[in-house]
XYZ file of C-alpha atoms in Angstrom:
717
model
C 50.273 9.806 30.780
C 48.005 10.620 27.798
C 44.720 12.485 27.956
C 42.639 9.322 27.500
C 44.424 7.585 30.367
C 43.980 10.633 32.612
C 40.253 10.735 31.803
C 39.915 7.017 32.535
C 41.807 7.376 35.826
C 39.801 10.385 37.050
C 36.442 8.921 35.975
C 37.058 5.502 37.519
C 38.377 6.971 40.796
C 35.346 9.292 41.098
C 32.602 7.186 39.512
C 29.606 8.716 41.276
C 30.579 12.259 40.319
C 30.969 11.127 36.712
C 27.620 9.328 36.762
C 25.854 12.373 38.233
C 27.343 14.582 35.512
C 26.058 12.245 32.809
C 22.624 11.933 34.440
C 22.473 15.737 34.368
C 23.432 15.669 30.678
C 20.636 13.161 29.996
C 18.037 15.343 31.742
C 19.207 18.450 29.882
C 19.147 16.523 26.591
C 15.549 15.423 27.134
C 14.459 18.953 28.058
C 16.150 20.461 25.006
C 14.512 17.861 22.759
C 11.056 18.628 24.163
C 11.553 22.388 23.816
C 13.240 22.731 20.431
C 12.267 19.737 18.274
C 8.484 20.239 17.875
C 7.804 22.356 14.790
C 11.445 22.514 13.710
C 11.609 19.354 11.599
C 10.697 18.990 7.936
C 10.202 16.115 5.488
C 11.176 18.347 2.574
C 14.557 17.779 0.980
C 15.878 20.824 -0.824
C 19.091 22.341 -2.042
C 20.426 25.181 0.079
C 21.838 28.339 -1.464
C 20.375 29.745 -4.691
C 19.573 26.991 -7.188
C 17.208 27.774 -10.040
C 14.168 26.388 -8.203
C 14.834 28.625 -5.175
C 15.179 31.723 -7.388
C 11.833 30.933 -9.041
C 10.132 30.460 -5.685
C 11.515 33.705 -4.263
C 10.347 35.700 -7.277
C 6.916 34.124 -7.169
C 6.298 34.925 -3.499
C 7.776 38.415 -3.884
C 5.867 39.617 -6.936
C 2.572 37.724 -6.876
C -0.208 37.786 -4.272
C -1.487 34.496 -2.857
C -3.329 32.582 -5.552
C -6.922 31.881 -4.643
C -6.905 29.022 -7.142
C -3.872 27.304 -5.617
C -4.472 24.028 -3.777
C -2.587 22.260 -0.993
C -4.486 18.972 -0.960
C -6.525 17.020 -3.522
C -9.571 14.968 -2.514
C -10.966 12.313 -4.849
C -14.559 11.202 -4.245
C -15.687 8.157 -6.238
C -18.781 5.996 -6.406
C -18.938 2.651 -8.155
C -22.712 2.873 -8.659
C -23.771 6.490 -9.288
C -22.319 9.357 -11.310
C -21.475 12.869 -10.178
C -24.825 14.121 -11.559
C -26.831 11.852 -9.284
C -28.550 13.672 -6.364
C -27.058 11.176 -3.899
C -23.560 12.096 -5.100
C -24.367 15.811 -4.862
C -25.793 15.413 -1.357
C -22.712 13.492 -0.170
C -20.428 16.168 -1.619
C -22.293 18.993 0.146
C -22.109 17.121 3.446
C -18.399 16.393 3.001
C -17.523 20.020 2.202
C -19.574 21.307 5.148
C -17.784 18.941 7.519
C -14.468 20.011 5.999
C -15.178 23.684 6.737
C -16.212 22.739 10.273
C -12.728 21.348 10.964
C -11.380 24.902 10.937
C -8.399 24.031 8.724
C -10.038 24.556 5.311
C -9.578 28.020 3.830
C -11.113 27.459 0.413
C -12.334 24.549 -1.737
C -13.121 24.321 -5.422
C -14.269 21.690 -7.882
C -11.404 20.824 -10.238
C -13.074 18.288 -12.478
C -15.058 15.135 -13.077
C -13.447 11.927 -14.320
C -14.006 10.744 -17.875
C -16.324 7.954 -16.695
C -18.349 10.415 -14.598
C -17.980 8.405 -11.385
C -15.298 10.488 -9.645
C -14.936 14.131 -8.612
C -11.717 15.995 -7.828
C -11.772 18.678 -5.115
C -8.945 21.103 -4.472
C -8.417 22.324 -0.892
C -6.517 25.332 0.387
C -5.512 24.818 4.010
C -4.955 27.423 6.701
C -3.761 25.031 9.394
C -2.332 21.567 9.974
C -3.762 18.761 7.851
C -4.501 16.310 10.691
C -8.180 17.242 11.341
C -8.963 17.124 7.613
C -7.145 13.817 7.264
C -9.189 12.351 10.121
C -12.394 13.515 8.438
C -11.439 11.938 5.106
C -10.751 8.599 6.813
C -14.107 8.777 8.631
C -16.024 9.560 5.428
C -14.291 6.923 3.313
C -16.732 4.109 2.625
C -19.768 5.910 4.045
C -22.800 5.527 1.813
C -20.814 3.565 -0.732
C -18.499 6.503 -1.553
C -14.713 6.256 -1.614
C -12.967 9.352 -0.217
C -9.171 9.657 -0.409
C -6.759 12.576 -0.177
C -3.216 13.391 -1.195
C -1.039 16.512 -1.285
C 1.833 18.211 0.478
C 0.438 18.077 4.018
C -0.836 14.523 3.653
C 2.506 13.361 2.312
C 4.395 15.080 5.157
C 2.077 13.454 7.696
C 2.629 10.001 6.206
C 6.409 10.379 5.966
C 6.472 11.380 9.651
C 4.293 8.429 10.594
C 6.361 6.021 8.536
C 9.700 7.220 9.915
C 8.397 6.750 13.480
C 7.031 3.319 12.583
C 10.340 2.254 11.022
C 12.252 3.609 14.018
C 10.168 1.542 16.419
C 9.694 -1.672 14.437
C 13.029 -1.821 12.632
C 15.788 -0.125 14.586
C 14.468 -0.631 18.124
C 12.570 -3.917 17.864
C 14.965 -5.634 15.451
C 18.333 -3.848 15.460
C 18.594 -3.414 19.223
C 17.788 -7.052 20.222
C 20.021 -8.380 17.433
C 22.890 -6.184 18.639
C 22.382 -7.508 22.187
C 22.566 -11.106 20.960
C 25.861 -10.394 19.163
C 27.254 -8.702 22.286
C 26.323 -11.689 24.436
C 28.058 -14.020 21.997
C 31.174 -11.829 21.845
C 31.528 -11.281 25.614
C 29.923 -14.437 26.940
C 28.419 -12.601 29.919
C 25.156 -10.723 30.313
C 26.555 -7.717 32.209
C 29.394 -7.102 29.743
C 26.896 -7.411 26.895
C 24.442 -4.918 28.395
C 27.009 -2.210 29.258
C 27.619 -1.154 25.602
C 23.860 -0.912 25.028
C 23.528 1.390 28.032
C 26.349 3.521 26.656
C 24.642 3.718 23.272
C 21.291 4.792 24.734
C 22.969 7.509 26.826
C 24.809 8.799 23.755
C 21.579 8.916 21.730
C 19.665 10.925 24.338
C 22.430 13.484 24.925
C 23.111 13.869 21.186
C 19.377 14.318 20.570
C 19.392 17.325 22.899
C 22.391 18.869 21.118
C 20.753 18.356 17.722
C 17.519 19.874 19.049
C 19.348 23.144 19.722
C 20.628 23.137 16.138
C 17.103 22.362 14.885
C 15.888 25.465 16.720
C 18.272 27.557 14.598
C 18.305 25.633 11.304
C 15.344 23.437 10.409
C 16.479 19.802 10.235
C 15.039 16.904 8.281
C 12.691 14.707 10.313
C 14.774 11.718 9.248
C 17.726 12.889 11.338
C 16.128 11.109 14.317
C 16.331 7.756 12.525
C 19.939 8.440 11.581
C 20.893 9.581 15.081
C 19.377 6.439 16.599
C 21.053 4.084 14.135
C 24.478 5.721 14.317
C 24.180 6.073 18.099
C 23.590 2.345 18.502
C 26.385 1.497 16.063
C 29.058 3.850 17.406
C 28.116 3.702 21.085
C 28.219 -0.093 21.082
C 31.340 -0.327 18.910
C 33.455 2.030 20.999
C 32.345 0.426 24.268
C 33.023 -3.017 22.838
C 36.679 -2.210 22.214
C 37.231 -0.618 25.631
C 35.462 -3.325 27.646
C 37.305 -6.028 25.690
C 40.653 -4.395 26.436
C 39.781 -4.086 30.145
C 38.930 -7.793 30.320
C 42.122 -8.666 28.442
C 44.233 -6.642 30.892
C 42.539 -8.318 33.853
C 43.197 -11.722 32.292
C 46.861 -10.729 31.982
C 47.098 -10.120 35.720
C 46.538 -6.379 36.174
C 44.565 -5.036 39.111
C 41.138 -3.564 38.384
C 42.309 0.093 38.586
C 45.383 -0.635 36.456
C 43.301 -2.503 33.877
C 40.971 0.490 33.554
C 43.942 2.854 33.225
C 45.565 0.765 30.508
C 42.313 0.283 28.662
C 42.169 4.076 28.710
C 45.761 4.345 27.495
C 45.250 1.854 24.637
C 41.706 1.105 23.479
C 40.371 4.526 24.506
C 43.143 6.226 22.553
C 42.188 4.162 19.482
C 38.546 5.135 20.045
C 39.488 8.817 20.232
C 41.464 8.561 16.999
C 38.826 6.518 15.160
C 36.004 8.735 16.381
C 37.876 11.858 15.322
C 38.406 10.406 11.848
C 34.717 9.473 11.640
C 33.645 13.002 12.580
C 36.086 14.580 10.141
C 34.914 12.250 7.342
C 31.312 13.274 7.964
C 32.166 16.989 7.884
C 32.581 16.608 4.133
C 28.811 16.135 3.961
C 28.285 19.517 5.607
C 29.778 21.106 2.499
C 27.023 19.659 0.310
C 24.252 22.245 -0.348
C 21.389 20.070 0.867
C 19.332 20.242 4.033
C 18.945 16.435 4.035
C 22.692 15.835 3.838
C 23.423 18.492 6.446
C 20.767 17.032 8.776
C 22.092 13.477 8.482
C 25.671 14.713 8.893
C 24.753 16.745 11.990
C 23.064 13.691 13.539
C 26.040 11.411 12.823
C 28.645 13.955 13.946
C 26.882 14.833 17.183
C 26.257 11.244 18.212
C 29.827 10.374 17.199
C 31.274 13.079 19.457
C 29.043 12.122 22.381
C 29.786 8.395 21.914
C 33.538 9.037 22.038
C 33.286 11.240 25.128
C 31.038 8.685 26.838
C 33.545 5.901 26.092
C 36.352 8.018 27.568
C 34.544 9.033 30.778
C 31.253 7.286 31.537
C 32.503 3.807 30.622
C 35.566 3.943 32.952
C 33.237 5.116 35.718
C 30.948 2.122 35.151
C 33.937 -0.215 35.071
C 35.204 1.394 38.276
C 31.898 0.560 39.975
C 31.454 -2.891 38.455
C 35.017 -4.142 38.445
C 35.063 -7.866 37.729
C 31.296 -7.959 38.142
C 31.276 -6.944 34.473
C 31.831 -10.686 33.900
C 28.757 -11.643 35.915
C 26.012 -13.909 34.587
C 28.309 -15.893 32.340
C 26.657 -17.653 29.402
C 27.634 -21.336 29.043
C 29.736 -22.413 26.045
C 30.299 -18.928 24.609
C 32.282 -17.191 27.358
C 35.920 -16.663 26.431
C 38.632 -14.145 27.229
C 39.411 -11.344 24.835
C 42.609 -11.545 22.871
C 42.540 -15.348 22.626
C 43.344 -16.578 19.146
C 40.335 -18.024 17.361
C 40.769 -21.374 15.636
C 38.524 -20.561 12.698
C 40.050 -17.198 11.848
C 43.525 -18.481 12.606
C 42.970 -21.256 10.062
C 41.616 -18.781 7.485
C 44.522 -16.340 7.753
C 47.153 -19.115 7.679
C 45.600 -20.534 4.514
C 45.601 -17.046 2.978
C 49.250 -16.518 3.903
C 50.162 -19.828 2.273
C 48.481 -18.813 -1.010
C 48.567 -14.998 -1.033
C 48.487 -14.546 -4.828
C 45.523 -16.844 -5.377
C 43.648 -15.333 -2.405
C 44.274 -11.785 -3.600
C 43.296 -12.469 -7.222
C 40.173 -14.544 -6.515
C 38.610 -12.303 -3.892
C 39.568 -9.069 -5.651
C 37.916 -10.412 -8.809
C 34.809 -11.293 -6.770
C 34.492 -7.778 -5.330
C 35.184 -6.158 -8.711
C 32.450 -8.308 -10.260
C 30.030 -7.214 -7.541
C 31.006 -3.570 -8.166
C 30.402 -3.652 -11.943
C 26.625 -2.903 -11.692
C 27.534 0.344 -9.906
C 28.338 1.804 -13.328
C 24.556 1.804 -13.839
C 24.063 3.947 -10.727
C 21.168 6.268 -11.532
C 20.391 8.887 -8.895
C 16.803 9.888 -8.239
C 14.274 10.303 -5.454
C 11.656 8.137 -3.758
C 8.261 9.769 -3.540
C 4.641 8.948 -2.853
C 4.561 6.104 -5.399
C 7.007 4.090 -3.258
C 5.004 4.379 -0.025
C 2.982 1.449 1.353
C -0.574 1.175 0.022
C -2.036 1.561 3.521
C -1.040 5.239 3.760
C -3.539 7.929 2.813
C -1.220 9.869 0.510
C -0.512 6.683 -1.496
C -4.231 5.833 -1.745
C -4.950 9.355 -2.941
C -2.088 9.210 -5.431
C -3.392 5.924 -6.880
C -6.867 7.443 -7.231
C -5.406 10.460 -9.074
C -3.458 8.233 -11.465
C -6.620 6.276 -12.291
C -9.072 9.134 -12.673
C -7.120 12.410 -13.025
C -3.643 11.551 -14.388
C -2.613 15.176 -15.040
C -3.805 16.647 -11.736
C -1.314 17.614 -9.042
C -0.961 19.767 -5.951
C 2.690 20.398 -6.899
C 2.747 22.273 -10.242
C 5.856 23.379 -12.091
C 6.481 27.120 -12.110
C 8.211 29.139 -14.828
C 9.339 32.500 -13.390
C 10.220 35.249 -15.864
C 11.939 38.310 -14.352
C 12.451 41.230 -16.774
C 10.464 43.308 -19.260
C 7.601 40.913 -19.918
C 5.528 43.483 -21.874
C 7.616 43.288 -25.035
C 6.106 41.481 -28.074
C 9.049 39.067 -28.190
C 8.442 37.940 -24.619
C 4.667 37.626 -25.147
C 5.301 35.498 -28.225
C 7.770 33.297 -26.356
C 5.256 32.791 -23.525
C 2.556 31.741 -25.989
C 4.972 29.397 -27.746
C 6.014 27.765 -24.475
C 2.420 27.215 -23.342
C 1.605 25.640 -26.686
C 4.534 23.229 -26.456
C 3.636 22.255 -22.885
C 0.067 21.303 -23.875
C 1.351 18.492 -26.063
C 3.906 17.136 -23.605
C 2.637 14.688 -20.970
C 2.530 14.542 -17.970
C 1.864 18.312 -18.094
C -1.712 19.519 -17.873
C -3.276 22.967 -17.896
C -1.258 26.168 -17.685
C -2.043 29.603 -16.292
C -0.305 32.930 -16.813
C 0.052 35.850 -14.425
C 1.804 39.215 -14.699
C 3.199 41.224 -11.805
C 1.522 44.591 -11.268
C 4.887 46.299 -11.820
C 5.161 44.768 -15.277
C 8.683 43.474 -14.681
C 7.855 39.807 -14.001
C 5.551 37.042 -15.171
C 4.872 33.491 -14.030
C 3.529 30.463 -15.886
C 2.083 27.704 -13.701
C 1.964 24.224 -15.223
C 0.041 21.260 -13.840
C 2.354 18.272 -13.437
C 0.677 14.922 -12.907
C 1.997 11.726 -11.345
C 4.582 11.312 -8.606
C 6.362 14.650 -8.265
C 9.650 12.853 -7.566
C 9.168 10.086 -10.139
C 11.299 9.682 -13.251
C 8.534 10.896 -15.551
C 8.093 14.128 -13.596
C 11.850 14.713 -13.266
C 12.389 14.184 -17.002
C 9.452 16.469 -17.782
C 10.888 19.327 -15.694
C 14.309 18.905 -17.292
C 12.605 19.130 -20.698
C 10.652 22.201 -19.552
C 13.848 23.925 -18.439
C 15.703 23.285 -21.682
C 12.682 24.323 -23.746
C 12.051 27.497 -21.734
C 15.700 28.553 -21.826
C 15.737 28.050 -25.597
C 12.425 29.851 -26.225
C 13.369 32.930 -24.203
C 16.945 33.177 -25.455
C 17.515 36.690 -26.783
C 14.277 38.138 -25.363
C 15.997 40.029 -22.535
C 14.316 38.119 -19.692
C 15.747 35.393 -17.525
C 14.015 32.048 -17.007
C 13.843 30.132 -13.736
C 11.862 26.898 -13.496
C 10.804 26.007 -9.958
C 8.335 23.939 -7.992
C 8.715 20.786 -5.891
C 9.873 18.625 -8.792
C 12.375 21.246 -9.966
C 13.713 21.356 -6.414
C 14.288 17.592 -6.620
C 16.070 18.024 -9.952
C 18.389 20.593 -8.353
C 18.972 18.242 -5.420
C 19.898 15.301 -7.661
C 22.181 17.501 -9.776
C 23.868 18.776 -6.607
C 24.497 15.203 -5.398
C 26.016 14.274 -8.766
C 28.239 17.371 -8.663
C 29.394 16.916 -5.059
C 29.979 13.160 -5.124
C 33.519 13.397 -6.602
C 34.357 16.323 -4.299
C 33.408 14.385 -1.162
C 35.224 11.315 -2.527
C 38.406 13.365 -2.949
C 38.021 14.933 0.510
C 37.547 11.632 2.355
C 40.154 9.706 0.360
C 42.733 12.460 0.789
C 42.042 12.718 4.509
C 42.264 8.933 4.960
C 45.534 8.749 3.035
C 47.169 11.494 5.105
C 46.018 10.113 8.468
C 46.995 6.520 7.719
C 50.394 7.625 6.408
C 51.067 9.678 9.534
C 49.837 7.081 12.027
C 51.457 3.992 10.511
C 54.351 5.837 8.816
C 53.862 3.875 5.624
C 52.766 4.879 2.131
C 52.061 1.254 1.258
C 49.721 0.729 4.220
C 47.807 3.921 3.355
C 47.450 3.040 -0.341
C 46.470 -0.578 0.306
C 43.918 0.471 2.944
C 42.281 2.985 0.619
C 42.220 0.519 -2.290
C 40.595 -2.157 -0.121
C 38.018 0.273 1.268
C 37.141 1.326 -2.282
C 36.612 -2.337 -3.156
C 34.135 -2.806 -0.301
C 32.304 0.442 -1.120
C 32.178 -0.435 -4.822
C 30.799 -3.885 -4.058
C 28.149 -2.320 -1.796
C 27.151 0.123 -4.556
C 26.890 -2.735 -7.040
C 24.755 -4.849 -4.711
C 22.427 -1.909 -4.011
C 21.939 -1.414 -7.768
C 21.414 -5.148 -8.368
C 18.805 -5.458 -5.626
C 16.884 -2.186 -5.931
C 17.161 -1.321 -9.642
C 17.325 -4.790 -11.189
C 15.221 -6.508 -8.529
C 17.615 -9.425 -7.947
C 16.626 -10.838 -4.567
C 14.436 -7.843 -3.741
C 11.326 -9.968 -3.222
C 13.183 -12.388 -0.974
C 14.579 -9.525 1.106
C 11.291 -7.599 1.206
C 12.580 -4.587 -0.749
C 10.927 -2.581 -3.494
C 12.290 -2.530 -7.029
C 12.658 1.128 -8.023
C 14.008 3.027 -11.019
C 16.690 5.006 -9.197
C 18.906 5.013 -6.126
C 18.072 7.791 -3.664
C 20.300 10.739 -4.566
C 21.880 11.175 -1.114
C 22.515 7.473 -0.441
C 25.786 6.904 -2.401
C 27.458 9.989 -0.952
C 26.294 9.195 2.572
C 27.302 5.543 2.253
C 30.789 6.499 1.149
C 31.398 8.926 4.017
C 29.963 6.671 6.716
C 31.658 3.509 5.472
C 35.071 5.117 5.381
C 34.529 6.493 8.862
C 33.340 3.178 10.308
C 35.883 0.982 8.514
C 38.630 3.165 9.986
C 37.721 1.666 13.396
C 38.586 -1.827 12.233
C 41.555 -0.685 10.174
C 43.156 1.150 13.079
C 42.390 -1.631 15.569
C 43.882 -4.350 13.347
C 46.856 -2.448 11.935
C 47.902 -1.162 15.358
C 48.073 -4.758 16.595
C 50.059 -5.765 13.493
C 52.497 -2.882 13.962
C 52.863 -3.681 17.660
C 54.019 -7.227 16.813
C 56.211 -6.031 13.941
C 57.940 -3.447 16.136
C 58.533 -6.193 18.705
C 60.649 -8.101 16.172
C 58.229 -10.423 14.393
C 58.170 -10.620 10.603
C 55.316 -8.968 8.730
C 53.747 -12.373 8.003
C 53.965 -13.459 11.657
C 52.594 -10.127 12.902
C 49.682 -10.231 10.452
C 48.823 -13.846 11.255
C 48.736 -13.277 15.012
C 46.896 -9.930 14.825
C 44.178 -11.155 12.456
C 43.653 -14.432 14.309
C 43.388 -12.702 17.706
C 41.249 -9.728 16.676
C 39.028 -11.155 13.921
C 36.446 -12.424 16.406
C 36.151 -8.993 17.998
C 36.178 -7.086 14.685
C 33.612 -9.434 13.174
C 31.430 -9.066 16.263
C 31.674 -5.265 16.083
C 30.763 -5.341 12.394
C 27.850 -7.706 13.007
C 26.474 -5.279 15.583
C 26.437 -2.474 13.009
C 25.005 -4.883 10.430
C 22.224 -5.748 12.882
C 21.482 -2.084 13.608
C 21.361 -1.036 9.975
C 19.399 -4.123 9.008
C 16.688 -2.508 11.108
C 16.732 0.402 8.650
C 16.542 -2.010 5.727
C 13.492 -3.758 7.209
C 11.464 -0.527 7.258
C 9.082 0.731 4.573
C 10.994 3.844 3.497
C 12.898 2.944 0.321
C 15.634 5.492 1.006
C 16.458 3.859 4.346
C 16.136 0.379 2.862
C 18.872 1.297 0.378
C 21.046 2.978 2.992
C 20.660 0.219 5.599
C 21.281 -2.570 3.102
C 24.304 -0.779 1.626
C 26.000 -0.196 4.983
C 25.202 -3.713 6.213
C 26.687 -5.530 3.198
C 29.703 -3.195 2.970
C 30.672 -3.697 6.622
C 30.117 -7.437 6.371
C 32.485 -7.522 3.385
C 34.910 -5.217 5.170
C 35.116 -7.251 8.375
C 35.465 -10.623 6.625
C 36.902 -10.546 3.102
C 38.864 -7.304 3.450
C 40.344 -7.734 6.938
C 40.779 -11.503 6.961
C 41.733 -12.232 3.341
C 42.775 -9.303 1.153
C 44.740 -7.265 3.721
C 46.777 -10.273 4.964
C 47.418 -11.410 1.375
C 48.560 -7.945 0.293
C 50.856 -7.504 3.305
C 52.312 -10.996 2.851
C 53.254 -10.130 -0.739
C 54.649 -6.742 0.219
C 56.656 -8.054 3.174
C 58.940 -5.358 4.601
C 57.789 -3.005 1.855
C 54.489 -2.771 3.771
C 56.259 -0.298 6.067
C 57.929 1.764 3.347
C 58.202 5.498 4.026
C 60.429 7.685 1.796
C 63.167 9.603 3.528
C 61.673 12.906 2.441
C 58.651 12.084 4.641
C 60.650 11.288 7.774
C 59.642 14.672 9.153
C 56.063 13.446 9.668
C 55.037 13.493 13.336
C 54.938 10.207 15.212
C 51.490 9.388 16.526
C 51.054 6.303 18.686
C 47.550 4.858 18.638
C 48.195 2.711 21.689
C 50.516 3.531 24.558
C 53.143 0.957 25.366
C 51.997 -0.785 28.509
C 54.579 -2.014 30.984
C 54.551 -5.614 32.086
C 51.775 -6.452 34.544
C 52.828 -6.305 38.186
C 53.925 -9.465 39.922
C 51.619 -10.725 42.658
C 52.664 -9.694 46.142
C 54.118 -12.321 48.512
C 51.484 -14.336 50.232
C 48.771 -13.315 47.816
């Protein structure tokens, strides 16, 4: 008896003890979330370790006292009728600044300039506390007396990103993804109770995983977006794993097993596949933990934690629920859609038989289609989505638009050139002057200032950087500044580090570009080894990896077509942007390989079961695809529904991620599993199971235990 069967047996025989243990875990998870999450989340994405931007920041805070001229927020006051010299404008400004000081969050304010038309004034604000009271004041004053008052800056942007992530979580994932997933479950199972059970499992997994992540957030600050990721992955994995187990239980009951035996054998078969698939998913996501980025680590932590909890819940809590419900899991049957699991579907049976009759044509046509969809991926340009991509209703976006119109070179996020070394030498002084002169003629840079450390062994040049700090223009400008500064100070004896928020984004994008092939190699190598060991076939492993790469490539190409080239973006409600979010391709690759392994293992294990029983490869493939396609497609549609909730939000980064995962899994569950895999295995025939003799030493791992024949009914029953 395997560990999964033992867990299923113990949990189902002692259901109330199991339920009490999980209720305790839920309570603890909620308490941990309330204690550790507040104040330990950030909207800032940065590279961990010691990139150039981090070195510049450390030197600046070590050697230079707080700058009284530095600003955290920028307020633009504009009047359409009077100029800044008008007494009414002056009176409004005095009133606004007095109210700002009364909020208790304003440390210092200063006038930064008047617009060229004289109708707008720019105020810089240094904060000493949270931005919320000041933001409320700005919204109250906007429009009063005919004056427009808007604000943007680091605190305002953080506030809006938090608000938007919560809005997207509620309106997209919970109000769209969750109901859509329930509809798919009802169609797959045909009964209300069976459809609701996986949703319950998913919600339990999310709450418990949230508590575990909260503890990690108390030690290492996590990105605020990990909550969105944890919710989405929790719904996807929790529902998927429960779907397979409940389906197997119903299949065993339909085959004549008693309720306890059906639970045990669901634990010995489907639960074992869940344990294997979940382990592969977690291992695939660990590759993201290697990437030096707090965003990637946060998203990986969320996915890994909810993956572990979802697996453990499927192995223990679900058998306990089935032990209590028994056949009542089939209660409230829905007319016309209720059908037993494992029954061969006419539609998919017809598809796979047609594919098997014309394997070459099927393989060539659909491979060419996916390759064509993948071609635009060669134009994959990594970047970042900043304030310019936010909805116009948000304060930081309104303030940004006002800055672009009236003060195009103003910014609360300047670039910083840190110069450690002997900065008193004539050569260094000349290089500093030369750099400042070059910067003045290079938009979008504005004014510069120069400071020397009291020790004389460091200097810093601050450079105003207008526009969106994560936009292409700003990123290109910082790259130019770095190359120019490194060239100008070559041979002077001082080092040059260019930092600031935009430089941090440059380092982040460069890190994603550098780590993308490393994570690819890690996940592909892991998948190849595991598939070879489990199915004892080099051909199966190579074909599986090639097909997964086709689906990922097609997803990349579609993301580029929609978001960079704008094809269908208006119809789908997406923004057309200049770059794909830097973390999205790497995250998509890891998650898609982890999720597609569920379907791969589920389908191939059924194929191998039939093949080992004496059927030909073609017969085994035909039966396995026809009998499992409905379930695999339903599981994929659930994940598509969940991640479509991401895509329907306003955050461009989650639009790209949600759309990419949705289309890739849709391709994977239909074209890959029902067309390309059967066609490839038909052409390979017995060679599908080829394993060289020198690999015979590989351990034998059985995904599903061999179940004995169901017991005969007792006399008189």
